[in-house]
Every structure is written in structure tokens, then in C-alpha cells.
Short mmCIF file of C-alpha atoms and ligand atoms in Angstrom, two decimals:
data_model
loop_
_atom_site.label_atom_id
_atom_site.label_comp_id
_atom_site.label_asym_id
_atom_site.label_seq_id
_atom_site.Cartn_x
_atom_site.Cartn_y
_atom_site.Cartn_z
CA MET A 19 -22.80 12.09 -3.58
CA THR A 20 -22.15 8.48 -4.57
CA ASP A 21 -18.54 7.41 -5.01
CA ILE A 22 -19.44 5.51 -8.15
CA LYS A 23 -16.07 3.86 -8.81
CA SER A 24 -16.07 2.26 -5.37
CA LEU A 25 -19.22 0.29 -6.15
CA TYR A 26 -19.19 -3.43 -7.00
CA TYR A 27 -21.14 -4.27 -10.14
CA PRO A 28 -24.35 -5.46 -8.36
CA GLU A 29 -24.35 -2.23 -6.32
CA LEU A 30 -23.96 -0.12 -9.45
CA GLU A 31 -26.79 -2.03 -11.12
CA LYS A 32 -29.06 -1.45 -8.12
CA PHE A 33 -28.18 2.25 -8.12
CA ILE A 34 -29.10 2.59 -11.80
CA VAL A 35 -32.29 0.51 -11.59
CA ASP A 36 -33.49 2.15 -8.34
CA ASN A 37 -33.28 5.46 -10.15
CA ASN A 38 -35.52 4.22 -12.95
CA PHE A 39 -32.98 3.61 -15.66
CA PRO A 40 -32.92 0.28 -17.51
CA LYS A 41 -30.56 -2.42 -16.30
CA PHE A 42 -28.46 -2.55 -19.47
CA ARG A 43 -27.34 1.04 -18.80
CA ALA A 44 -25.49 -0.24 -15.73
CA LYS A 45 -23.32 -2.46 -17.98
CA GLN A 46 -22.46 0.54 -20.14
CA VAL A 47 -21.58 2.73 -17.16
CA TRP A 48 -19.49 -0.10 -15.63
CA SER A 49 -17.61 -0.55 -18.88
CA TRP A 50 -16.82 3.20 -19.14
CA LEU A 51 -15.67 3.32 -15.54
CA ASN A 52 -13.36 0.39 -16.14
CA LYS A 53 -11.94 2.13 -19.21
CA GLY A 54 -10.79 4.86 -16.85
CA VAL A 55 -12.97 7.79 -17.97
CA ARG A 56 -12.67 10.79 -15.70
CA SER A 57 -16.01 12.46 -16.34
CA PHE A 58 -19.54 11.31 -17.13
CA GLY A 59 -19.54 13.43 -20.31
CA GLU A 60 -17.07 10.94 -21.82
CA MET A 61 -19.71 8.16 -21.65
CA THR A 62 -20.83 8.89 -25.21
CA ASN A 63 -23.39 6.08 -25.64
CA LEU A 64 -25.55 7.21 -22.68
CA PRO A 65 -28.67 9.40 -23.03
CA LYS A 66 -28.41 12.95 -21.74
CA ASN A 67 -30.86 12.39 -18.87
CA LEU A 68 -28.66 9.58 -17.50
CA ILE A 69 -25.49 11.64 -17.82
CA ASP A 70 -27.24 14.54 -16.05
CA PHE A 71 -28.47 12.21 -13.32
CA LEU A 72 -25.00 10.72 -12.78
CA ALA A 73 -23.34 14.12 -12.74
CA SER A 74 -25.76 15.43 -10.13
CA SER A 75 -25.73 12.36 -7.88
CA SER A 76 -22.23 10.88 -8.18
CA TYR A 77 -18.59 11.61 -8.71
CA ILE A 78 -15.61 9.82 -10.29
CA SER A 79 -12.50 9.75 -8.11
CA VAL A 80 -9.38 11.02 -9.84
CA ALA A 81 -5.71 11.28 -8.98
CA ASN A 82 -4.30 14.34 -10.75
CA ILE A 83 -0.56 14.63 -11.18
CA GLU A 84 0.60 17.54 -9.03
CA LYS A 85 4.27 16.65 -9.24
CA LYS A 86 6.28 13.90 -10.92
CA LEU A 87 9.89 12.94 -10.27
CA VAL A 88 11.89 10.44 -12.33
CA SER A 89 15.01 8.85 -10.91
CA ARG A 90 18.13 9.36 -13.01
CA TYR A 91 19.53 6.03 -11.80
CA ASP A 92 16.79 3.50 -12.36
CA LYS A 93 13.76 5.29 -13.92
CA THR A 94 11.70 4.86 -10.76
CA VAL A 95 8.86 7.39 -10.93
CA LYS A 96 7.31 9.11 -7.99
CA TYR A 97 4.01 10.97 -8.18
CA LEU A 98 2.40 13.43 -5.87
CA PHE A 99 -1.29 13.10 -6.72
CA ARG A 100 -4.05 15.58 -5.91
CA LEU A 101 -7.38 13.97 -5.05
CA ASN A 102 -10.89 15.39 -5.70
CA ASP A 103 -10.93 17.26 -2.37
CA GLY A 104 -7.42 18.69 -2.77
CA GLU A 105 -5.63 16.24 -0.45
CA PHE A 106 -2.27 14.87 -1.62
CA VAL A 107 -0.94 11.31 -1.68
CA GLU A 108 2.24 9.76 -2.99
CA THR A 109 2.62 6.82 -5.36
CA VAL A 110 5.79 5.20 -6.70
CA VAL A 111 6.20 3.11 -9.85
CA MET A 112 9.20 0.80 -10.08
CA ASN A 113 10.37 -1.10 -13.15
CA TYR A 114 11.62 -4.55 -12.20
CA HIS A 115 12.69 -7.26 -14.65
CA HIS A 116 9.30 -8.91 -14.34
CA GLY A 117 7.27 -5.76 -15.07
CA TYR A 118 5.98 -2.61 -13.44
CA SER A 119 5.21 -2.49 -9.72
CA ILE A 120 3.27 0.27 -8.07
CA CYS A 121 3.39 1.31 -4.45
CA VAL A 122 0.05 2.89 -3.54
CA SER A 123 -1.11 4.95 -0.58
CA THR A 124 -4.15 3.90 1.44
CA GLN A 125 -4.57 6.94 3.70
CA VAL A 126 -3.68 10.64 3.69
CA GLY A 127 -1.15 10.49 6.50
CA CYS A 128 -1.16 7.80 9.19
CA LYS A 129 -2.20 7.52 12.83
CA MET A 130 0.42 4.99 13.82
CA GLY A 131 3.26 7.41 14.56
CA CYS A 132 6.29 5.21 13.86
CA THR A 133 9.27 7.39 14.74
CA PHE A 134 11.38 6.58 11.64
CA CYS A 135 8.57 7.25 9.13
CA ALA A 136 7.97 10.51 7.25
CA THR A 137 4.25 9.75 6.88
CA GLY A 138 3.93 9.00 10.59
CA LYS A 139 5.47 12.36 11.40
CA SER A 140 2.94 14.29 9.30
CA GLY A 141 -0.11 13.15 11.27
CA PHE A 142 -3.37 11.81 9.88
CA SER A 143 -5.93 13.48 7.66
CA ARG A 144 -8.29 10.79 6.32
CA SER A 145 -8.59 7.32 4.85
CA LEU A 146 -8.81 6.79 1.10
CA THR A 147 -11.81 5.18 -0.55
CA ALA A 148 -11.38 2.12 -2.77
CA SER A 149 -11.73 4.27 -5.89
CA GLU A 150 -8.99 6.63 -4.73
CA ILE A 151 -6.58 3.73 -4.40
CA LEU A 152 -7.59 2.50 -7.87
CA ALA A 153 -7.20 6.01 -9.31
CA GLN A 154 -3.51 6.07 -8.39
CA ILE A 155 -2.91 2.95 -10.49
CA GLU A 156 -4.97 4.19 -13.43
CA SER A 157 -3.32 7.62 -13.47
CA ALA A 158 0.20 6.23 -13.29
CA GLY A 159 -0.53 3.55 -15.92
CA ARG A 160 -2.01 6.15 -18.26
CA ASP A 161 0.82 8.63 -17.74
CA LEU A 162 3.56 6.04 -18.34
CA ASN A 163 1.54 4.18 -20.97
CA VAL A 164 2.39 0.82 -19.42
CA ARG A 165 0.50 -2.06 -17.87
CA ILE A 166 1.14 -2.21 -14.17
CA SER A 167 1.34 -5.82 -13.08
CA ASN A 168 2.21 -5.75 -9.37
CA ILE A 169 0.82 -3.74 -6.49
CA VAL A 170 2.27 -3.13 -3.06
CA LEU A 171 0.14 -1.40 -0.44
CA MET A 172 3.18 0.22 1.10
CA GLY A 173 2.68 3.90 0.44
CA MET A 174 1.31 6.40 2.90
CA GLY A 175 -1.02 5.04 5.55
CA GLU A 176 -1.80 1.82 7.36
CA PRO A 177 -3.95 -0.43 5.13
CA LEU A 178 -5.42 -2.42 8.01
CA ASP A 179 -6.54 0.81 9.69
CA ASN A 180 -8.67 1.35 6.57
CA PHE A 181 -9.86 -2.24 6.40
CA ASP A 182 -13.23 -2.06 4.60
CA ASN A 183 -12.04 0.27 1.86
CA VAL A 184 -8.91 -1.80 1.33
CA ILE A 185 -10.92 -5.04 1.03
CA ARG A 186 -13.19 -3.30 -1.49
CA PHE A 187 -10.14 -2.08 -3.40
CA LEU A 188 -8.62 -5.58 -3.46
CA LYS A 189 -11.81 -7.09 -4.86
CA LEU A 190 -12.23 -4.34 -7.47
CA VAL A 191 -8.64 -4.31 -8.68
CA SER A 192 -8.57 -8.08 -9.10
CA ASN A 193 -11.91 -8.11 -10.95
CA GLU A 194 -11.51 -9.33 -14.52
CA ASP A 195 -13.59 -6.44 -15.89
CA GLY A 196 -11.33 -4.00 -14.07
CA LEU A 197 -7.55 -3.75 -13.88
CA ASN A 198 -7.53 -7.54 -13.41
CA ILE A 199 -4.43 -7.68 -11.24
CA GLY A 200 -4.45 -11.03 -9.46
CA MET A 201 -4.03 -11.39 -5.70
CA ARG A 202 -0.74 -13.24 -6.25
CA HIS A 203 0.63 -9.98 -7.59
CA ILE A 204 -0.43 -7.95 -4.58
CA THR A 205 1.43 -7.35 -1.31
CA LEU A 206 -0.18 -5.71 1.70
CA SER A 207 2.14 -4.18 4.28
CA THR A 208 1.07 -3.61 7.87
CA CYS A 209 2.62 -2.33 11.07
CA GLY A 210 0.79 -5.16 12.84
CA ILE A 211 -2.84 -4.47 13.75
CA VAL A 212 -3.35 -7.98 15.08
CA PRO A 213 -7.18 -8.41 15.04
CA LYS A 214 -7.24 -7.22 11.43
CA ILE A 215 -4.58 -9.76 10.42
CA TYR A 216 -6.92 -12.50 11.71
CA GLU A 217 -9.81 -10.91 9.85
CA LEU A 218 -7.82 -10.62 6.61
CA ALA A 219 -6.80 -14.29 6.85
CA GLU A 220 -10.49 -15.26 6.76
CA TYR A 221 -10.80 -13.87 3.22
CA LYS A 222 -8.15 -16.38 2.08
CA PHE A 223 -6.89 -14.01 -0.60
CA GLY A 224 -3.71 -15.20 -2.27
CA LEU A 225 -1.92 -11.94 -1.52
CA THR A 226 1.37 -11.62 0.35
CA LEU A 227 1.21 -10.22 3.84
CA SER A 228 4.23 -8.14 4.70
CA VAL A 229 4.68 -7.23 8.35
CA SER A 230 6.79 -4.24 9.37
CA LEU A 231 8.59 -5.76 12.31
CA HIS A 232 11.72 -3.60 12.61
CA ALA A 233 12.66 -4.97 16.04
CA PRO A 234 12.98 -8.42 17.61
CA ASP A 235 11.64 -7.63 21.09
CA ASN A 236 9.07 -5.43 22.81
CA GLU A 237 11.57 -3.16 24.47
CA THR A 238 13.16 -2.11 21.16
CA ARG A 239 9.88 -2.11 19.20
CA ASN A 240 8.02 0.01 21.77
CA LYS A 241 10.55 2.77 21.22
CA THR A 242 9.99 3.12 17.48
CA MET A 243 6.49 1.70 16.86
CA PRO A 244 3.75 2.83 19.28
CA VAL A 245 1.38 0.16 17.87
CA ASN A 246 3.53 -2.42 19.66
CA LYS A 247 2.19 -1.27 23.02
CA THR A 248 -1.26 -2.46 21.96
CA TYR A 249 -0.17 -5.52 19.97
CA PRO A 250 3.17 -6.76 21.28
CA VAL A 251 5.63 -8.89 19.32
CA GLU A 252 4.49 -12.32 20.59
CA THR A 253 0.81 -11.69 19.71
CA LEU A 254 1.87 -10.34 16.31
CA ILE A 255 3.94 -13.44 15.49
CA LYS A 256 1.06 -15.68 16.58
CA ALA A 257 -1.24 -13.83 14.15
CA CYS A 258 1.34 -14.33 11.37
CA LYS A 259 1.42 -18.08 12.06
CA ASP A 260 -2.37 -18.13 11.84
CA TYR A 261 -2.20 -16.17 8.57
CA PHE A 262 0.12 -18.79 7.08
CA ASP A 263 -2.01 -21.69 8.40
CA LYS A 264 -5.19 -20.24 6.93
CA THR A 265 -3.86 -19.01 3.58
CA GLY A 266 -0.76 -21.12 2.90
CA ARG A 267 1.05 -17.90 2.02
CA ARG A 268 4.54 -17.25 3.35
CA VAL A 269 4.68 -14.04 5.41
CA SER A 270 7.34 -11.38 4.72
CA PHE A 271 8.89 -9.34 7.49
CA GLU A 272 10.29 -5.90 6.84
CA TYR A 273 13.23 -4.94 9.01
CA ALA A 274 14.60 -1.41 8.55
CA MET A 275 18.12 -1.49 9.91
CA ILE A 276 18.90 1.52 12.06
CA ASP A 277 22.43 2.17 13.23
CA LYS A 278 22.86 1.19 16.89
CA VAL A 279 19.10 0.86 17.43
CA ASN A 280 18.17 -2.59 16.12
CA ASP A 281 21.23 -3.87 14.23
CA SER A 282 23.38 -5.61 16.84
CA ASP A 283 24.32 -9.30 16.74
CA SER A 284 22.11 -9.81 19.74
CA CYS A 285 19.13 -8.30 17.86
CA ALA A 286 19.80 -10.73 15.00
CA GLU A 287 19.97 -13.69 17.43
CA LYS A 288 16.67 -12.65 19.00
CA LEU A 289 15.08 -12.22 15.58
CA GLY A 290 16.32 -15.67 14.54
CA ARG A 291 14.85 -17.27 17.66
CA LEU A 292 11.57 -15.38 17.19
CA LEU A 293 11.07 -16.43 13.55
CA LYS A 294 12.60 -19.92 13.64
CA GLY A 295 10.21 -22.49 12.21
CA LEU A 296 7.83 -19.88 10.80
CA ASN A 297 7.33 -20.01 7.04
CA CYS A 298 8.60 -16.53 6.28
CA HIS A 299 11.18 -14.32 4.62
CA VAL A 300 12.96 -11.28 6.04
CA ASN A 301 13.60 -8.16 3.94
CA LEU A 302 16.37 -6.07 5.41
CA ILE A 303 16.14 -2.41 4.42
CA PRO A 304 18.77 0.20 5.21
CA VAL A 305 16.63 2.85 6.94
CA ASN A 306 16.05 6.03 4.91
CA SER A 307 16.91 9.17 6.76
CA VAL A 308 13.92 11.41 7.36
CA LYS A 309 13.93 15.11 8.20
CA GLY A 310 13.39 15.66 11.90
CA SER A 311 14.80 12.33 13.08
CA ASP A 312 18.44 11.42 13.53
CA PHE A 313 18.27 7.72 12.66
CA LYS A 314 21.17 6.58 10.52
CA LYS A 315 21.51 3.64 8.13
CA SER A 316 23.32 0.61 9.53
CA ARG A 317 26.82 -0.01 8.26
CA ILE A 318 26.97 -2.39 5.28
CA ASP A 319 28.80 -5.09 7.28
CA ARG A 320 25.84 -5.24 9.70
CA GLN A 321 23.58 -6.45 6.88
CA LYS A 322 25.93 -9.37 6.13
CA ALA A 323 26.19 -10.24 9.81
CA PHE A 324 22.40 -10.20 10.17
CA ILE A 325 21.89 -12.49 7.19
CA ASN A 326 24.47 -14.97 8.51
CA ILE A 327 22.94 -15.10 11.96
CA LEU A 328 19.39 -15.46 10.62
CA ASN A 329 20.50 -18.27 8.30
CA LYS A 330 21.82 -20.14 11.35
CA TYR A 331 18.18 -20.32 12.48
CA SER A 332 17.10 -21.37 8.96
CA VAL A 333 15.42 -18.00 8.44
CA THR A 334 16.00 -16.61 4.94
CA ALA A 335 16.79 -12.93 4.51
CA THR A 336 17.76 -10.60 1.71
CA VAL A 337 18.64 -6.94 1.51
CA ARG A 338 15.95 -4.99 -0.31
CA ARG A 339 17.32 -3.18 -3.36
CA THR A 340 16.77 0.55 -2.90
CA LEU A 341 15.25 2.17 -5.96
CA GLY A 342 14.83 5.85 -6.61
CA SER A 343 17.23 6.95 -3.91
CA ASP A 344 17.64 10.35 -5.57
CA ILE A 345 13.91 11.14 -5.56
CA ASP A 346 13.03 10.40 -1.94
CA ALA A 347 11.23 7.30 -3.18
CA SER A 348 10.14 6.13 0.23
CA CYS A 349 6.64 7.35 0.74
CA GLY A 350 5.74 10.33 2.85
CA GLN A 351 8.91 12.22 2.10
CA LEU A 352 7.80 14.07 -1.02
CA LYS A 353 4.51 15.23 0.40
CA ARG A 354 6.20 16.30 3.59
CA ASN A 355 8.80 18.35 1.75
CA TYR A 356 6.24 19.74 -0.71
CA THR A 357 3.67 20.88 1.82
CA GLN A 358 6.26 22.24 4.24
CA GLU A 359 7.74 24.38 1.50
CA GLY A 360 4.26 25.56 0.55
CA GLY A 361 4.44 23.87 -2.86
CA LYS A 362 6.82 24.54 -5.72
N1 LIG B 421 1.73 1.30 7.23
C1 LIG B 421 2.22 0.16 6.57
C2 LIG B 421 2.53 0.37 5.11
C3 LIG B 421 3.16 1.66 4.73
S1 LIG B 421 4.80 1.93 5.28
C4 LIG B 421 3.42 -0.39 7.30
O1 LIG B 421 3.92 0.26 8.19
O2 LIG B 421 3.81 -1.51 6.99
C5 LIG B 421 5.73 0.95 4.13
C6 LIG B 421 7.06 0.42 4.67
O3 LIG B 421 8.04 1.45 4.76
C7 LIG B 421 6.93 -0.16 6.07
O4 LIG B 421 7.64 -1.38 6.15
C8 LIG B 421 7.60 0.90 6.91
O5 LIG B 421 8.00 0.41 8.13
C9 LIG B 421 8.71 1.34 5.98
N2 LIG B 421 9.34 2.60 6.33
C10 LIG B 421 8.78 3.71 6.82
N3 LIG B 421 9.71 4.67 7.01
C11 LIG B 421 10.90 4.16 6.60
C12 LIG B 421 12.23 4.65 6.56
N4 LIG B 421 12.53 5.89 6.97
N5 LIG B 421 13.19 3.83 6.10
C13 LIG B 421 12.91 2.57 5.67
N6 LIG B 421 11.67 2.05 5.69
C14 LIG B 421 10.67 2.83 6.17
FE1 LIG B 422 2.13 4.49 9.41
FE2 LIG B 422 3.50 2.50 8.27
FE3 LIG B 422 4.60 4.93 8.59
FE4 LIG B 422 4.17 3.39 10.71
S1 LIG B 422 5.57 2.94 9.00
S2 LIG B 422 3.71 5.57 10.57
S3 LIG B 422 2.29 2.40 10.14
S4 LIG B 422 2.87 4.44 7.31
#
């Protein structure tokens, strides 16, 4: 079966023409798909033989709402979506002053096994197709009746471990016939798959690369992020420099502060030395506690101390505002609780 919403327009046109339908039908199908229809029957200006052909040869990816939680504090919304094959992914919509941001998943689970991450603890099932990433945005936008203007690829999964589908998604979502969300409004977060960072840089997209660093040296990072054993800190930072040189885009570093693991003054000094001179910004995040691991949030005064030390090295840092703290808004947690309880 053809995953019709993952096709670029020229591919869709070829598909239609190769199957002996006139070219102009491709435009009609493309326009319906971009309107977000969820079945071929809704394409009311198509002849029956084309609808029958599409229904027997193709499918439209959907993200059905299985569960929806709304934060009482800040109206952050978290969805558990069911995909065509019954797999579940999580998506979060946040309302900032400048509009709605969505945090999408790129895989069902993740292979990377970071010890502090709920998704990493649940293992890996499969990668999402481009259309399944798009479907999360369409479903949430439709349900909330809002235009989503910013995307972060920071949900379940490692985007650069699903490179081709993610590139396809990025091109489709920024297409002016589609959701038309520009690259400047997109952030891609990675645990640091170095060769793929070089590859991504070659596309020269205007998106923001966000690197989950979480430790300033190999000894500390090896303990929490297995990927570091393959791509150690110094090779990762070199790739980030290259990314900036090629794209002109400042790199963000995520640093989840874990009590007594990576939050000492000496960690901050090392981080400052590591990032000094690099065009970047550090987001400090108090780690979210996850069932099955005993990591604790750093004390508040550690955040201040970190910022002061980093500033000494002319590295800017801010503490990421936590939204949706009452609804387990960090990805992986809802699915983990839901599937472990057998669904509610
Ligand atoms: N796989 C990608 C993107 C998804 S994870 C990556 O790792 O970057 C999105 C972000 O959430 C990453 O920065 C990740 O390190 C962070 N994260 C995972 N578990 C967390 C937790 N328990 N507390 C705080 N941040 C966490
Ligand atoms: Fe995967 Fe990112 Fe979680 Fe690590 S932090 S296990 S890379 S989703």
C-alpha cells in the first residue's frame, strides 16, 4: 500500500499518471490531502473509479486521539495518538505568547536508551513515516481549532535515527501548499548522532539544531547516554561547530540538571570551557523524575550557580520554563503509564 501523504507532489503526480488517470487529478488529490481529509471518500470531486483505485492501493495516515490531558496551570495539552496500525505516540501542544508550539514524536519508542528518559526505558518499536509526523500536527490543530506555528521534534524518538523520513517531513511541512510552517519555526532535537548532524548541515535548512548534551565530559555522559560511547563529546562539539559554519544557525544545547550527577560547579566550569567561543545557547532543564529511575531535580540554587559560571565563559544560558507539569508533559511518560496500566 502506498503511504500517499508521504509523497512529494511530483511523486504523487507520477503515481496518478502511471495508473492511467489524467494529470489534473493529481492536483485535486494533492489539494484534498493538504486540506487534511482522512478518507478518500471525502474527495468529492473525484470520479468513483479513482476513489476506488486510491482506496485499494493507498492509505491516509491518521493520528486518532486515544487520550487527551489539559494542564490546569497553563493549558498545555498532551495527546496520546493511535496510529493506523494501533501503535501509540505522544504529542504536546504549548501556548506561548508568540503562538502555538507543538512537540511531535518521530519514532514509537527509541533505541538510544538514555537512562533519565521515559521513552528510552520503553524500548523501540518502529520509526514514523513523514505522514505520521504530519498527522500529529493536523490532528492537534483540528482538535484545538488553532493554527500551530512552531514545531519542535522533541517528542518520542531520535529524529536523526529516522533521517530520511524526517527530511521528507521537514520538506512537506514547510511546503506552501501544505501546513506551510517555515524552517525558522522548527527545532530538531538530537542526542548527538554525529554523522547525521554533518548530513543535515548539507541541506542548509534554516531550522534550529538542539543538541541534548546533559553532561560536560565523556565520563559523566557515558553513564547516562549510551550514544556517547560511539560519538564522544569532542566529536559532537566539532559537528556542532560545522553545523553553525554551514548554516549560520546558532546551536542550542539542552542540559537536564540532575541532582549530584551533573550539576556541580566543576561540571559548569567544564561546560563553560567546552562551549566557549561556540555560537550557542544553553537551556537548563530541571530533570523530570521518571518511574523506575531515582534521578532527582537539582536544587534551585544550582541553576543560578550554573548560569553565573557559564556567563563567565561568555556562554549564555537560561532555565527552560516547565509547562504542563501536572500532566507528565515530557514525552514518553504518558504512553509508558498508559500501556503499563493496560489502558484506562
Ligand atoms: N531524541 C531526541 C529528541 C527527543 S527527547 C533527543 O534526545 O534530543 C527531547 C528532550 O527531552 C531531550 O533533550 C531529552 O534529553 C530530554 N529529556 C528526556 N528525558 C528527560 C527527563 N526525564 N527530564 C528532562 N528532560 C528529559
Ligand atoms: Fe531517545 Fe532522546 Fe529519550 Fe535519549 S532522550 S532515549 S535519544 S528520546
